[in-house]
Every structure is written in C-alpha cells, then in structure tokens.
mmCIF file of C-alpha atoms in Angstrom:
data_model
loop_
_atom_site.group_PDB
_atom_site.id
_atom_site.type_symbol
_atom_site.label_atom_id
_atom_site.label_comp_id
_atom_site.label_asym_id
_atom_site.label_seq_id
_atom_site.Cartn_x
_atom_site.Cartn_y
_atom_site.Cartn_z
ATOM 1 C CA UNK P 49 89.779 102.022 43.372
ATOM 2 C CA UNK P 50 91.742 99.628 45.197
ATOM 3 C CA UNK P 51 90.092 96.303 46.008
ATOM 4 C CA UNK P 52 90.949 93.956 49.033
ATOM 5 C CA UNK P 53 90.935 90.434 47.435
ATOM 6 C CA UNK P 54 92.000 88.917 51.004
ATOM 7 C CA UNK P 55 92.575 90.606 54.213
ATOM 8 C CA UNK P 56 95.939 91.988 53.701
ATOM 9 C CA UNK P 57 96.244 92.146 50.030
ATOM 10 C CA UNK P 58 94.780 94.832 47.871
ATOM 11 C CA UNK P 59 94.538 94.827 43.901
ATOM 12 C CA UNK P 60 95.133 98.473 42.668
ATOM 13 C CA UNK P 61 93.823 98.565 38.798
ATOM 14 C CA UNK P 62 96.343 101.340 37.260
ATOM 15 C CA UNK P 63 94.593 102.758 33.670
ATOM 16 C CA UNK P 64 96.774 102.797 30.703
ATOM 17 C CA UNK P 65 95.182 105.364 28.560
ATOM 18 C CA UNK P 66 95.072 104.611 24.749
ATOM 19 C CA UNK P 67 96.964 101.273 25.290
ATOM 20 C CA UNK P 68 94.969 98.236 24.068
ATOM 21 C CA UNK P 69 95.526 96.519 27.451
ATOM 22 C CA UNK P 70 93.302 99.296 29.104
ATOM 23 C CA UNK P 71 94.915 98.883 32.390
ATOM 24 C CA UNK P 72 97.549 97.366 34.554
ATOM 25 C CA UNK P 73 97.431 95.312 37.979
ATOM 26 C CA UNK P 74 99.551 96.445 40.664
ATOM 27 C CA UNK P 75 99.314 94.351 44.266
ATOM 28 C CA UNK P 76 99.675 95.187 47.608
ATOM 29 C CA UNK P 77 100.346 93.373 50.607
ATOM 30 C CA UNK P 78 100.399 94.974 54.028
ATOM 31 C CA UNK P 79 100.704 94.137 57.586
ATOM 32 C CA UNK P 80 104.009 93.308 57.705
ATOM 33 C CA UNK P 81 107.345 95.877 58.851
ATOM 34 C CA UNK P 82 107.316 97.079 55.086
ATOM 35 C CA UNK P 83 104.507 96.858 52.727
ATOM 36 C CA UNK P 84 105.218 95.026 49.534
ATOM 37 C CA UNK P 85 104.012 96.511 46.484
ATOM 38 C CA UNK P 86 103.829 94.066 43.425
ATOM 39 C CA UNK P 87 104.272 95.668 39.767
ATOM 40 C CA UNK P 88 103.355 99.391 39.185
ATOM 41 C CA UNK P 89 102.542 100.485 36.077
ATOM 42 C CA UNK P 90 104.089 102.728 32.691
ATOM 43 C CA UNK P 91 106.586 105.553 33.857
ATOM 44 C CA UNK P 92 103.563 108.063 32.870
ATOM 45 C CA UNK P 93 102.260 111.259 34.991
ATOM 46 C CA UNK P 94 98.801 109.618 35.343
ATOM 47 C CA UNK P 95 99.837 106.433 36.115
ATOM 48 C CA UNK P 96 102.129 107.824 38.915
ATOM 49 C CA UNK P 97 99.456 110.417 40.324
ATOM 50 C CA UNK P 98 96.698 107.345 39.892
ATOM 51 C CA UNK P 99 98.817 104.853 41.753
ATOM 52 C CA UNK P 100 100.249 106.863 44.736
ATOM 53 C CA UNK P 101 96.543 107.796 45.243
ATOM 54 C CA UNK P 102 95.186 104.796 45.639
ATOM 55 C CA UNK P 103 98.324 103.467 48.032
ATOM 56 C CA UNK P 104 97.289 107.107 50.115
ATOM 57 C CA UNK P 105 94.049 106.080 50.417
ATOM 58 C CA UNK P 106 94.910 102.787 52.250
ATOM 59 C CA UNK P 107 98.030 104.806 53.986
ATOM 60 C CA UNK P 108 100.751 103.425 52.227
ATOM 61 C CA UNK P 109 104.133 105.449 51.739
ATOM 62 C CA UNK P 110 105.500 103.832 48.563
ATOM 63 C CA UNK P 111 108.988 105.391 49.906
ATOM 64 C CA UNK P 112 108.851 103.179 52.658
ATOM 65 C CA UNK P 113 107.955 100.083 51.074
ATOM 66 C CA UNK P 114 109.354 97.264 49.345
ATOM 67 C CA UNK P 115 108.694 96.032 45.678
ATOM 68 C CA UNK P 116 108.744 92.978 43.318
ATOM 69 C CA UNK P 117 108.376 92.800 39.819
ATOM 70 C CA UNK P 118 107.119 89.839 38.096
ATOM 71 C CA UNK P 119 109.266 90.913 35.230
ATOM 72 C CA UNK P 120 110.856 93.542 33.288
ATOM 73 C CA UNK P 121 108.430 95.135 30.835
ATOM 74 C CA UNK P 122 107.440 98.910 31.255
ATOM 75 C CA UNK P 123 104.039 98.348 32.249
ATOM 76 C CA UNK P 124 105.030 96.323 35.214
ATOM 77 C CA UNK P 125 108.431 97.868 36.453
ATOM 78 C CA UNK P 126 107.944 101.926 34.905
ATOM 79 C CA UNK P 127 107.240 103.616 37.659
ATOM 80 C CA UNK P 128 109.520 101.514 39.913
ATOM 81 C CA UNK P 129 112.445 104.211 40.187
ATOM 82 C CA UNK P 130 110.403 107.337 40.706
ATOM 83 C CA UNK P 131 108.380 106.050 43.688
ATOM 84 C CA UNK P 132 110.681 103.651 45.402
ATOM 85 C CA UNK P 133 112.326 105.083 48.762
ATOM 86 C CA UNK P 134 116.109 104.785 49.602
ATOM 87 C CA UNK P 135 115.536 102.207 51.692
ATOM 88 C CA UNK P 136 113.130 100.050 49.143
ATOM 89 C CA UNK P 137 114.163 96.706 48.101
ATOM 90 C CA UNK P 138 113.280 95.973 44.083
ATOM 91 C CA UNK P 139 112.744 92.110 43.883
ATOM 92 C CA UNK P 140 113.181 90.896 40.348
ATOM 93 C CA UNK P 141 113.826 87.290 38.467
ATOM 94 C CA UNK P 142 117.811 86.689 38.595
ATOM 95 C CA UNK P 143 117.511 85.781 34.675
ATOM 96 C CA UNK P 144 115.695 88.839 34.183
ATOM 97 C CA UNK P 145 118.594 90.781 35.616
ATOM 98 C CA UNK P 146 121.108 88.683 33.529
ATOM 99 C CA UNK P 147 119.060 89.350 30.470
ATOM 100 C CA UNK P 148 119.172 93.577 31.574
ATOM 101 C CA UNK P 149 122.794 93.262 31.958
ATOM 102 C CA UNK P 150 123.246 91.920 28.386
ATOM 103 C CA UNK P 151 120.388 93.507 26.883
ATOM 104 C CA UNK P 152 119.500 96.552 28.440
ATOM 105 C CA UNK P 153 115.713 96.386 28.722
ATOM 106 C CA UNK P 154 115.401 94.871 25.418
ATOM 107 C CA UNK P 155 115.245 97.558 23.325
ATOM 108 C CA UNK P 156 118.628 97.697 21.543
ATOM 109 C CA UNK P 157 118.485 94.966 19.367
ATOM 110 C CA UNK P 158 114.611 94.964 18.612
ATOM 111 C CA UNK P 159 114.537 97.515 15.254
ATOM 112 C CA UNK P 160 117.444 95.412 13.459
ATOM 113 C CA UNK P 161 115.710 91.962 14.506
ATOM 114 C CA UNK P 162 112.485 93.064 13.156
ATOM 115 C CA UNK P 163 113.782 94.595 10.037
ATOM 116 C CA UNK P 164 116.110 90.885 9.564
ATOM 117 C CA UNK P 165 112.389 89.279 10.178
ATOM 118 C CA UNK P 166 110.869 91.294 6.789
ATOM 119 C CA UNK P 167 109.481 94.282 8.982
ATOM 120 C CA UNK P 168 109.081 97.517 6.769
ATOM 121 C CA UNK P 169 112.215 99.672 7.760
ATOM 122 C CA UNK P 170 110.462 102.972 7.774
ATOM 123 C CA UNK P 171 107.262 101.458 9.996
ATOM 124 C CA UNK P 172 109.681 100.357 12.939
ATOM 125 C CA UNK P 173 111.904 103.280 12.885
ATOM 126 C CA UNK P 174 108.879 105.725 13.043
ATOM 127 C CA UNK P 175 107.535 103.174 15.928
ATOM 128 C CA UNK P 176 110.754 103.786 18.017
ATOM 129 C CA UNK P 177 110.657 107.273 17.409
ATOM 130 C CA UNK P 178 107.073 107.689 18.793
ATOM 131 C CA UNK P 179 107.088 107.710 22.712
ATOM 132 C CA UNK P 180 104.225 105.320 22.349
ATOM 133 C CA UNK P 181 106.512 102.607 20.663
ATOM 134 C CA UNK P 182 109.648 102.921 23.049
ATOM 135 C CA UNK P 183 110.121 101.140 26.364
ATOM 136 C CA UNK P 184 109.390 103.469 28.965
ATOM 137 C CA UNK P 185 112.150 105.648 30.967
ATOM 138 C CA UNK P 186 113.523 104.113 33.640
ATOM 139 C CA UNK P 187 116.280 105.178 36.428
ATOM 140 C CA UNK P 188 119.891 103.751 35.806
ATOM 141 C CA UNK P 189 121.449 101.439 37.971
ATOM 142 C CA UNK P 190 118.683 100.201 39.848
ATOM 143 C CA UNK P 191 119.884 97.966 43.004
ATOM 144 C CA UNK P 192 117.666 94.703 42.009
ATOM 145 C CA UNK P 193 117.404 92.126 44.243
ATOM 146 C CA UNK P 194 117.749 88.820 42.222
ATOM 147 C CA UNK P 195 114.942 85.917 43.492
ATOM 148 C CA UNK P 196 114.983 82.492 41.493
ATOM 149 C CA UNK P 197 113.083 79.181 41.789
ATOM 150 C CA UNK P 198 111.926 77.924 45.021
ATOM 151 C CA UNK P 199 112.928 81.390 47.143
ATOM 152 C CA UNK P 200 110.322 82.515 49.595
ATOM 153 C CA UNK P 201 109.386 86.043 49.983
ATOM 154 C CA UNK P 202 107.664 86.945 52.978
ATOM 155 C CA UNK P 203 105.414 89.768 53.346
ATOM 156 C CA UNK P 204 102.627 90.546 55.597
ATOM 157 C CA UNK P 205 100.649 87.175 56.360
ATOM 158 C CA UNK P 206 101.795 85.914 53.260
ATOM 159 C CA UNK P 207 104.863 83.633 52.362
ATOM 160 C CA UNK P 208 105.097 83.521 48.395
ATOM 161 C CA UNK P 209 107.401 80.814 46.931
ATOM 162 C CA UNK P 210 108.919 82.308 43.689
ATOM 163 C CA UNK P 211 108.532 80.002 40.385
ATOM 164 C CA UNK P 212 110.321 80.797 37.274
ATOM 165 C CA UNK P 213 108.099 80.970 34.537
ATOM 166 C CA UNK P 214 110.022 82.238 31.687
ATOM 167 C CA UNK P 215 108.469 82.776 27.985
ATOM 168 C CA UNK P 216 106.604 86.228 28.539
ATOM 169 C CA UNK P 217 110.224 87.094 29.589
ATOM 170 C CA UNK P 218 113.594 85.350 30.151
ATOM 171 C CA UNK P 219 112.937 86.088 33.981
ATOM 172 C CA UNK P 220 109.516 85.917 34.514
ATOM 173 C CA UNK P 221 108.458 85.159 38.191
ATOM 174 C CA UNK P 222 104.724 83.981 39.541
ATOM 175 C CA UNK P 223 104.570 84.030 43.393
ATOM 176 C CA UNK P 224 102.605 80.788 44.878
ATOM 177 C CA UNK P 225 101.197 81.221 48.376
ATOM 178 C CA UNK P 226 100.421 77.315 49.327
ATOM 179 C CA UNK P 227 98.673 77.950 52.281
ATOM 180 C CA UNK P 228 95.826 80.428 50.820
ATOM 181 C CA UNK P 229 96.137 79.087 47.451
ATOM 182 C CA UNK P 230 97.029 82.297 45.652
ATOM 183 C CA UNK P 231 99.133 82.351 42.387
ATOM 184 C CA UNK P 232 100.379 86.227 41.338
ATOM 185 C CA UNK P 233 100.586 85.323 37.799
ATOM 186 C CA UNK P 234 102.033 88.905 36.303
ATOM 187 C CA UNK P 235 101.578 88.069 32.395
ATOM 188 C CA UNK P 236 102.038 84.309 32.531
ATOM 189 C CA UNK P 237 98.486 83.581 32.554
ATOM 190 C CA UNK P 238 95.761 85.862 32.385
ATOM 191 C CA UNK P 239 91.804 85.500 31.318
ATOM 192 C CA UNK P 240 90.688 86.056 28.061
ATOM 193 C CA UNK P 241 94.355 87.448 26.966
ATOM 194 C CA UNK P 242 97.022 85.297 25.777
ATOM 195 C CA UNK P 243 100.565 86.665 26.792
ATOM 196 C CA UNK P 244 102.646 87.834 23.953
ATOM 197 C CA UNK P 245 105.560 85.551 23.607
ATOM 198 C CA UNK P 246 108.045 86.580 21.012
ATOM 199 C CA UNK P 247 111.767 85.916 19.591
ATOM 200 C CA UNK P 248 113.322 88.984 18.975
ATOM 201 C CA UNK P 249 116.686 87.431 20.123
ATOM 202 C CA UNK P 250 118.358 84.523 19.181
ATOM 203 C CA UNK P 251 118.369 83.068 22.211
ATOM 204 C CA UNK P 252 116.797 79.363 22.427
ATOM 205 C CA UNK P 253 113.268 79.034 22.039
ATOM 206 C CA UNK P 254 110.601 81.371 24.350
ATOM 207 C CA UNK P 255 107.763 79.356 22.904
ATOM 208 C CA UNK P 256 109.205 76.244 24.330
ATOM 209 C CA UNK P 257 109.998 77.705 27.558
ATOM 210 C CA UNK P 258 106.191 79.486 27.953
ATOM 211 C CA UNK P 259 104.343 76.089 27.274
ATOM 212 C CA UNK P 260 107.049 74.169 29.516
ATOM 213 C CA UNK P 261 106.180 77.101 32.221
ATOM 214 C CA UNK P 262 102.566 76.525 31.648
ATOM 215 C CA UNK P 263 102.771 73.021 32.432
ATOM 216 C CA UNK P 264 105.006 73.276 35.352
ATOM 217 C CA UNK P 265 101.953 75.217 36.896
ATOM 218 C CA UNK P 266 99.265 72.518 36.522
ATOM 219 C CA UNK P 267 99.809 70.144 39.319
ATOM 220 C CA UNK P 268 99.761 73.327 41.900
ATOM 221 C CA UNK P 269 96.299 73.484 44.140
ATOM 222 C CA UNK P 270 95.244 77.449 43.015
ATOM 223 C CA UNK P 271 91.848 78.632 44.032
ATOM 224 C CA UNK P 272 92.504 82.436 42.968
ATOM 225 C CA UNK P 273 95.183 83.493 39.850
ATOM 226 C CA UNK P 274 95.841 87.313 40.589
ATOM 227 C CA UNK P 275 96.547 88.244 37.410
ATOM 228 C CA UNK P 276 99.040 91.401 35.624
ATOM 229 C CA UNK P 277 96.019 92.528 33.633
ATOM 230 C CA UNK P 278 92.232 91.862 33.874
ATOM 231 C CA UNK P 279 90.151 90.586 36.963
ATOM 232 C CA UNK P 280 91.267 87.853 39.393
ATOM 233 C CA UNK P 281 89.726 84.361 37.890
ATOM 234 C CA UNK P 282 89.234 80.681 39.578
ATOM 235 C CA UNK P 283 89.350 78.638 36.276
ATOM 236 C CA UNK P 284 93.142 77.801 36.907
ATOM 237 C CA UNK P 285 93.458 74.633 35.410
ATOM 238 C CA UNK P 286 91.419 74.990 32.471
ATOM 239 C CA UNK P 287 92.993 78.368 31.556
ATOM 240 C CA UNK P 288 96.229 76.923 31.140
ATOM 241 C CA UNK P 289 94.490 73.962 28.982
ATOM 242 C CA UNK P 290 93.253 76.676 26.883
ATOM 243 C CA UNK P 291 96.451 78.395 26.357
ATOM 244 C CA UNK P 292 98.012 75.211 25.345
ATOM 245 C CA UNK P 293 95.757 74.493 23.066
ATOM 246 C CA UNK P 294 95.781 77.939 21.472
ATOM 247 C CA UNK P 295 99.362 77.411 20.775
ATOM 248 C CA UNK P 296 98.958 74.149 19.318
ATOM 249 C CA UNK P 297 96.436 75.628 16.757
ATOM 250 C CA UNK P 298 98.864 78.430 15.889
ATOM 251 C CA UNK P 299 101.653 76.250 15.481
ATOM 252 C CA UNK P 300 99.713 74.389 13.123
ATOM 253 C CA UNK P 301 98.269 77.415 11.482
ATOM 254 C CA UNK P 302 102.127 78.424 10.429
ATOM 255 C CA UNK P 303 102.918 75.061 8.982
ATOM 256 C CA UNK P 304 99.926 75.228 7.095
ATOM 257 C CA UNK P 305 100.978 79.038 5.523
ATOM 258 C CA UNK P 306 104.316 77.240 4.864
ATOM 259 C CA UNK P 307 102.649 74.561 3.417
ATOM 260 C CA UNK P 308 103.013 75.517 -0.624
ATOM 261 C CA UNK P 309 106.869 75.214 -0.372
ATOM 262 C CA UNK P 310 107.933 78.734 -0.666
ATOM 263 C CA UNK P 311 109.914 80.483 1.767
ATOM 264 C CA UNK P 312 108.705 83.547 3.871
ATOM 265 C CA UNK P 313 109.892 85.785 6.631
ATOM 266 C CA UNK P 314 107.801 86.063 10.012
ATOM 267 C CA UNK P 315 106.418 89.131 8.763
ATOM 268 C CA UNK P 316 104.778 87.655 5.794
ATOM 269 C CA UNK P 317 103.801 84.473 8.003
ATOM 270 C CA UNK P 318 102.308 86.763 10.623
ATOM 271 C CA UNK P 319 100.150 88.684 8.079
ATOM 272 C CA UNK P 320 98.360 85.386 6.899
ATOM 273 C CA UNK P 321 97.729 84.544 10.568
ATOM 274 C CA UNK P 322 94.311 84.995 12.011
ATOM 275 C CA UNK P 323 94.385 87.630 14.934
ATOM 276 C CA UNK P 324 91.546 88.547 17.139
ATOM 277 C CA UNK P 325 91.882 92.095 16.285
ATOM 278 C CA UNK P 326 89.167 94.339 14.275
ATOM 279 C CA UNK P 327 90.919 95.738 11.676
ATOM 280 C CA UNK P 328 89.656 95.178 7.875
ATOM 281 C CA UNK P 329 93.326 93.901 6.550
ATOM 282 C CA UNK P 330 96.842 93.048 7.610
ATOM 283 C CA UNK P 331 97.673 96.753 6.154
ATOM 284 C CA UNK P 332 95.292 98.622 8.396
ATOM 285 C CA UNK P 333 97.166 97.120 11.734
ATOM 286 C CA UNK P 334 98.904 99.803 13.714
ATOM 287 C CA UNK P 335 102.595 99.265 13.855
ATOM 288 C CA UNK P 336 102.568 98.433 17.853
ATOM 289 C CA UNK P 337 100.204 95.469 16.467
ATOM 290 C CA UNK P 338 101.792 94.226 13.496
ATOM 291 C CA UNK P 339 105.367 94.361 15.643
ATOM 292 C CA UNK P 340 103.678 92.069 18.369
ATOM 293 C CA UNK P 341 102.027 89.795 16.049
ATOM 294 C CA UNK P 342 105.514 89.591 14.013
ATOM 295 C CA UNK P 343 107.262 88.479 17.100
ATOM 296 C CA UNK P 344 104.716 85.885 18.201
ATOM 297 C CA UNK P 345 105.123 84.521 14.686
ATOM 298 C CA UNK P 346 108.878 84.203 15.190
ATOM 299 C CA UNK P 347 108.255 82.359 18.279
ATOM 300 C CA UNK P 348 105.980 80.289 16.494
ATOM 301 C CA UNK P 349 108.424 79.522 13.863
ATOM 302 C CA UNK P 350 111.529 79.144 16.099
ATOM 303 C CA UNK P 351 109.364 76.351 17.738
ATOM 304 C CA UNK P 352 109.066 74.607 14.478
ATOM 305 C CA UNK P 353 112.970 75.290 13.651
ATOM 306 C CA UNK P 354 113.693 73.406 16.881
ATOM 307 C CA UNK P 355 111.544 70.339 16.323
ATOM 308 C CA UNK P 356 112.927 70.178 12.801
ATOM 309 C CA UNK P 357 109.688 70.579 11.175
ATOM 310 C CA UNK P 358 110.927 73.733 8.967
ATOM 311 C CA UNK P 359 114.192 75.168 8.389
ATOM 312 C CA UNK P 360 115.737 78.898 8.328
ATOM 313 C CA UNK P 361 117.094 80.195 5.426
ATOM 314 C CA UNK P 362 119.649 83.190 6.539
ATOM 315 C CA UNK P 363 121.151 85.943 4.535
ATOM 316 C CA UNK P 364 120.000 89.396 4.608
ATOM 317 C CA UNK P 365 116.213 87.982 5.805
ATOM 318 C CA UNK P 366 115.442 85.247 7.992
ATOM 319 C CA UNK P 367 113.202 83.234 5.977
ATOM 320 C CA UNK P 368 111.293 79.778 6.652
ATOM 321 C CA UNK P 369 110.337 76.553 4.942
ATOM 322 C CA UNK P 370 109.328 73.343 5.344
ATOM 323 C CA UNK P 371 112.121 70.541 5.778
#
C-alpha cells in the first residue's frame, strides 16, 4: 500500500518476489502541475501491475507524470520506459548518462571483468543466461534530462537540491529538501543494508568515491531519510558513521587475508571474507551473491591499491599482494 510520509509525498513499497532485497521504494510527489515519481522498480509484470495499482489508488496517471531516477540500476529505472508518457520528463544524474553512453547499463563488460578477477567462467555465463541475473529490459534511446550537483528540482510543494553521491553507481544522485529536512537517498544510504559498491570497471576507485560521498552528507540537517530499500529512518548521522566504520573494518579484513604474502584474485579474497549471509560455506553461496561479494572485494582492493598498501599483478588474471 502507499503511505503518505508527509503531506504531498507518498512511499510505495513495490515487492520484489524472489529477490533478497524483498522490495524497492518508489516515491510519489503530488500537488504540482505534474506529479513526480522517484524511482520505479524492475521491469517485471508483477512490479508494473503493483505500481500502477498504487498510483491509481491515489489518482495518479504515470503517463502524465515526470520521473526522477536516483541511478541507472534495474530495480530503480526498469519500469520507467514502460509507464512514462510522451510528455514525461525523465531526470537522472549527468554522470550516469555519461556512463550509459560509454558502457550501456553496465552489462557489456561485467562477464569478462568477473573472469579476469577469478570468477569461474561457467558460473558467470550461466548467471547472465538466466533472466534473474541479467539487467532488466529497458526501451532504447530514453530521452534523459540530466541533473547535477546543486541543481534544483521543484515538484509540488517541494524544492529538492540534487547532491552527487557516486559510489554505488558513478552518477548516483540524492535529493535534499532543506526546508522539510528530508533526504531521498536512493541506494546511497539505507538502514540495515550496506549498499553494494563494486569495482567492475577500471575507472577510478568507487569505494573512495562512496566514502567521500558519505562524509559530504554529514553536515546536512536531515530529520528523515527516504531510502531506496527498507523503511524511512531518522538516525541519519549515526547511520553514516556506521557505514564508514564498516568499510574501515572490511579494508582491514582484506589486508589480513593478504598478510601471508600470497597473491590472490578478488574472488579468492571475497571467499575468505565474512559475509552476513546464512550459507554453510562460500561454495554454497548463490552465483549472484558471490558476484556481489567479489565486486565488493574488488572495490576494497582498489582502494588499498590507490593507497599504496597493495599492488596488482596483471596477466590473464588480476591478483593482489601486499606492497
């Protein structure tokens, strides 16, 4: 069901059947010339039917709405090309548009990069043949409207300031409403969940970007955070500090794994990390969970490489060892 968070702003929790995330939040802003829908859901019929039903229950036709996407991932933009109308504007981060132009939605290089970092080739190929493991279908040539740091998006009685928060994705945007002290945080900041920060592309250090983005938000006066997953929450600064501490601990863990001097690829490092998942062993992890874990291990190794604490050996595989 839709839930009115504050007057004119609704949260619609769209179920994701069979997905460990369980659901994704779509937000609806009403009261202006056009409604604004913030994030959609996976491009699955059951998600579409649920979202359309909830929008209809509050009298909103998405064909006559505008859309804001916090980032490009399928659980946040998958439905937009199927429910937006001819006059709908679709806003997304400028850096996310740059990424899409260069890499598509991210799927083109990931299988090769996964194998290069130690992921079993048969496993990753099987995952990408499975519809559950592939990015969701999206109509080509979406006419995105770019937004960047400090730009204002007005909707209803809200005046949102865009904040660039790269890390989870390179063009991730949060929306801050200073008068109402609200932060629409997408996947950058969530309760209970540490956002997946992966380094599948040799373009900088996404974990460095993510930690810098967290620290950038700390001075904001935020009373309520509206995340992409799970329920809205209020312990804004405490949650940021928890995530900063979590990644310090993860980085130390990666160093400890390499402490014996042996070179390891990211898949091997990930297999020795502690994960909050209820499986007896690494071999029992589903392929998608090993994929996420390997991507995160890569991000921590990239951060350590940039800091000069590990070095990378590149041949048929990328392996890391202490400097």
